[in-house]
Structures are given as C-alpha cells and as structure tokens.
C-alpha cells in the first residue's frame, strides 16, 4: 500500500524539525590539550593476543597500549598504530606467555599519537 494522501500536520512539523537539525553545525570532535579524543575498539582478546582499532582517525605512528589486570597484577604491552583502509589499526599486541594466572582478566587499550588520544572500554576474557 502506498499512501498518496497529502502530508499531515505532524509529518510537516517533523520534516521542518529535521531540516532545522540538519542545518545546525555538526558537533565538533572533543579535544583535550589540542588532541582529538578517540575511542579505541577492542576486536578480540585472548591469552596470547589483543587486537584493536581506532575509528575516526587515519594515521601511522601512534602507540596502542594494552593494559591487562587481574586482582593486583597488571601487565602492559604496546604496539604501533598504522593506516588501514579508513581507520587506524593497532598491530596485534602479542601477550603470549605473559599471563601466568588463570581466571578472568580485564583489558583496556589506550591510543596515543601527536594528534589523537583515547582509551577503550574495558572487556574481560578468560585465561585457562
């Protein structure tokens, strides 16, 4: 069924509100100390490797730092960021042999470059 009736008052109001919304300038990317704030995304975490990427930026040379925690133990390992299609990838962060305690570990990935910085949401994974 195709509605060929003229638009209702509500439909006209919604359209005008949407036009007004589109005409507003977009929200600028937040910056702190002149650096663009980004949010790395962890795509996989296991007892041997952490993988992540950073959307919204396209650059080489940044540093990806994985910080893994379990109880009072902390393990930190880094890799380099590189351009990948339309975003920045972190080279896989090899943690093979570093996690000697079995159980649930938490990991966050921090990204730092001359122009961008940010930290991912924490995720957990099991070491067996």
Protein backbone atom coordinates (compact mmCIF):
# COMPACT_ATOMS: atom_id res chain seq x y z
CA UNK A 1 0.00 0.00 0.00
CA UNK A 2 1.35 3.40 -0.99
CA UNK A 3 -0.05 6.42 0.82
CA UNK A 4 -0.71 9.12 -1.78
CA UNK A 5 -2.52 11.44 0.63
CA UNK A 6 -1.05 14.89 1.32
CA UNK A 7 1.24 15.08 4.38
CA UNK A 8 -0.38 15.54 7.77
CA UNK A 9 0.38 18.49 10.06
CA UNK A 10 2.55 16.19 12.22
CA UNK A 11 4.53 14.98 9.20
CA UNK A 12 5.14 18.58 8.11
CA UNK A 13 6.32 19.51 11.63
CA UNK A 14 8.68 16.51 11.75
CA UNK A 15 10.11 17.45 8.37
CA UNK A 16 10.71 21.07 9.41
CA UNK A 17 12.32 19.94 12.68
CA UNK A 18 14.60 17.58 10.72
CA UNK A 19 15.56 20.39 8.31
CA UNK A 20 16.44 22.62 11.28
CA UNK A 21 18.53 19.81 12.81
CA UNK A 22 20.42 19.29 9.53
CA UNK A 23 21.13 23.00 9.15
CA UNK A 24 22.85 23.18 12.56
CA UNK A 25 26.63 22.81 12.52
CA UNK A 26 27.79 19.36 13.50
CA UNK A 27 29.14 18.85 16.99
CA UNK A 28 32.89 19.36 16.89
CA UNK A 29 35.13 16.49 17.90
CA UNK A 30 36.14 16.99 21.53
CA UNK A 31 39.77 17.88 22.07
CA UNK A 32 41.89 17.96 25.19
CA UNK A 33 45.25 19.72 25.11
CA UNK A 34 44.80 20.10 21.34
CA UNK A 35 44.41 16.35 20.75
CA UNK A 36 41.37 14.76 19.15
CA UNK A 37 39.61 12.42 21.58
CA UNK A 38 39.14 8.92 20.17
CA UNK A 39 37.81 5.62 21.48
CA UNK A 40 39.79 2.53 20.50
CA UNK A 41 37.68 -0.59 19.96
CA UNK A 42 38.95 -3.99 21.09
CA UNK A 43 38.01 -6.58 18.47
CA UNK A 44 39.45 -9.62 20.24
CA UNK A 45 41.18 -10.50 23.47
CA UNK A 46 42.71 -13.86 24.32
CA UNK A 47 45.57 -15.15 26.43
CA UNK A 48 48.01 -14.78 23.53
CA UNK A 49 46.94 -11.61 21.64
CA UNK A 50 44.89 -8.41 21.82
CA UNK A 51 43.51 -6.82 18.62
CA UNK A 52 42.06 -3.31 18.38
CA UNK A 53 41.45 -0.39 16.02
CA UNK A 54 40.64 3.31 16.27
CA UNK A 55 37.86 4.73 14.12
CA UNK A 56 37.66 8.41 13.23
CA UNK A 57 41.38 8.77 12.54
CA UNK A 58 43.61 7.65 9.68
CA UNK A 59 47.27 7.88 10.63
CA UNK A 60 50.52 5.99 11.05
CA UNK A 61 52.84 6.07 14.03
CA UNK A 62 50.56 6.20 17.06
CA UNK A 63 51.05 3.85 20.01
CA UNK A 64 48.48 1.30 21.14
CA UNK A 65 48.93 0.19 24.75
CA UNK A 66 47.05 -2.76 26.20
CA UNK A 67 46.77 -2.80 29.98
CA UNK A 68 45.64 -6.13 31.40
CA UNK A 69 44.62 -6.54 35.03
CA UNK A 70 43.60 -9.37 37.33
CA UNK A 71 43.33 -8.73 41.06
CA UNK A 72 46.53 -6.80 41.95
CA UNK A 73 48.51 -7.95 38.89
CA UNK A 74 48.95 -5.61 35.88
CA UNK A 75 50.57 -6.41 32.53
CA UNK A 76 51.22 -3.71 29.91
CA UNK A 77 52.30 -4.23 26.30
CA UNK A 78 52.37 -1.88 23.29
CA UNK A 79 52.19 -1.99 19.51
CA UNK A 80 52.21 0.57 16.72
CA UNK A 81 49.18 2.10 15.01
CA UNK A 82 49.00 2.13 11.23
CA UNK A 83 46.65 3.33 8.46
CA UNK A 84 44.18 0.64 7.42
CA UNK A 85 41.56 1.43 4.76
CA UNK A 86 39.71 4.30 6.52
CA UNK A 87 40.75 3.96 10.16
CA UNK A 88 43.83 3.28 12.28
CA UNK A 89 44.63 -0.32 13.24
CA UNK A 90 46.77 -1.42 16.13
CA UNK A 91 49.31 -4.06 15.18
CA UNK A 92 48.30 -7.22 17.09
CA UNK A 93 49.55 -6.92 20.67
CA UNK A 94 51.35 -10.18 21.50
CA UNK A 95 50.92 -11.18 25.15
CA UNK A 96 51.79 -14.84 24.72
CA UNK A 97 53.38 -16.19 27.90
CA UNK A 98 52.78 -13.02 29.94
CA UNK A 99 49.57 -14.07 31.71
CA UNK A 100 50.60 -16.80 34.18
CA UNK A 101 47.43 -16.66 36.32
CA UNK A 102 44.29 -18.47 35.24
CA UNK A 103 40.97 -16.71 35.58
CA UNK A 104 39.20 -13.60 34.36
CA UNK A 105 41.40 -10.76 33.11
CA UNK A 106 40.28 -7.25 32.15
CA UNK A 107 41.87 -5.30 29.31
CA UNK A 108 41.73 -1.70 28.06
CA UNK A 109 43.57 -0.28 25.05
CA UNK A 110 44.89 3.26 25.08
CA UNK A 111 45.85 5.06 21.86
CA UNK A 112 48.30 7.97 21.79
CA UNK A 113 49.69 9.96 18.85
CA UNK A 114 50.82 13.51 18.24
CA UNK A 115 47.25 14.46 17.26
CA UNK A 116 44.92 11.93 18.96
CA UNK A 117 44.41 10.10 22.23
CA UNK A 118 41.83 7.96 23.98
CA UNK A 119 41.03 4.80 25.89
CA UNK A 120 38.72 1.90 25.02
CA UNK A 121 36.02 0.43 27.19
CA UNK A 122 37.26 -2.46 29.32
CA UNK A 123 36.44 -6.00 28.29
CA UNK A 124 37.11 -9.28 30.08
CA UNK A 125 38.35 -12.66 28.90
CA UNK A 126 39.31 -15.99 30.43
CA UNK A 127 42.82 -17.40 30.76
CA UNK A 128 42.80 -21.16 31.13
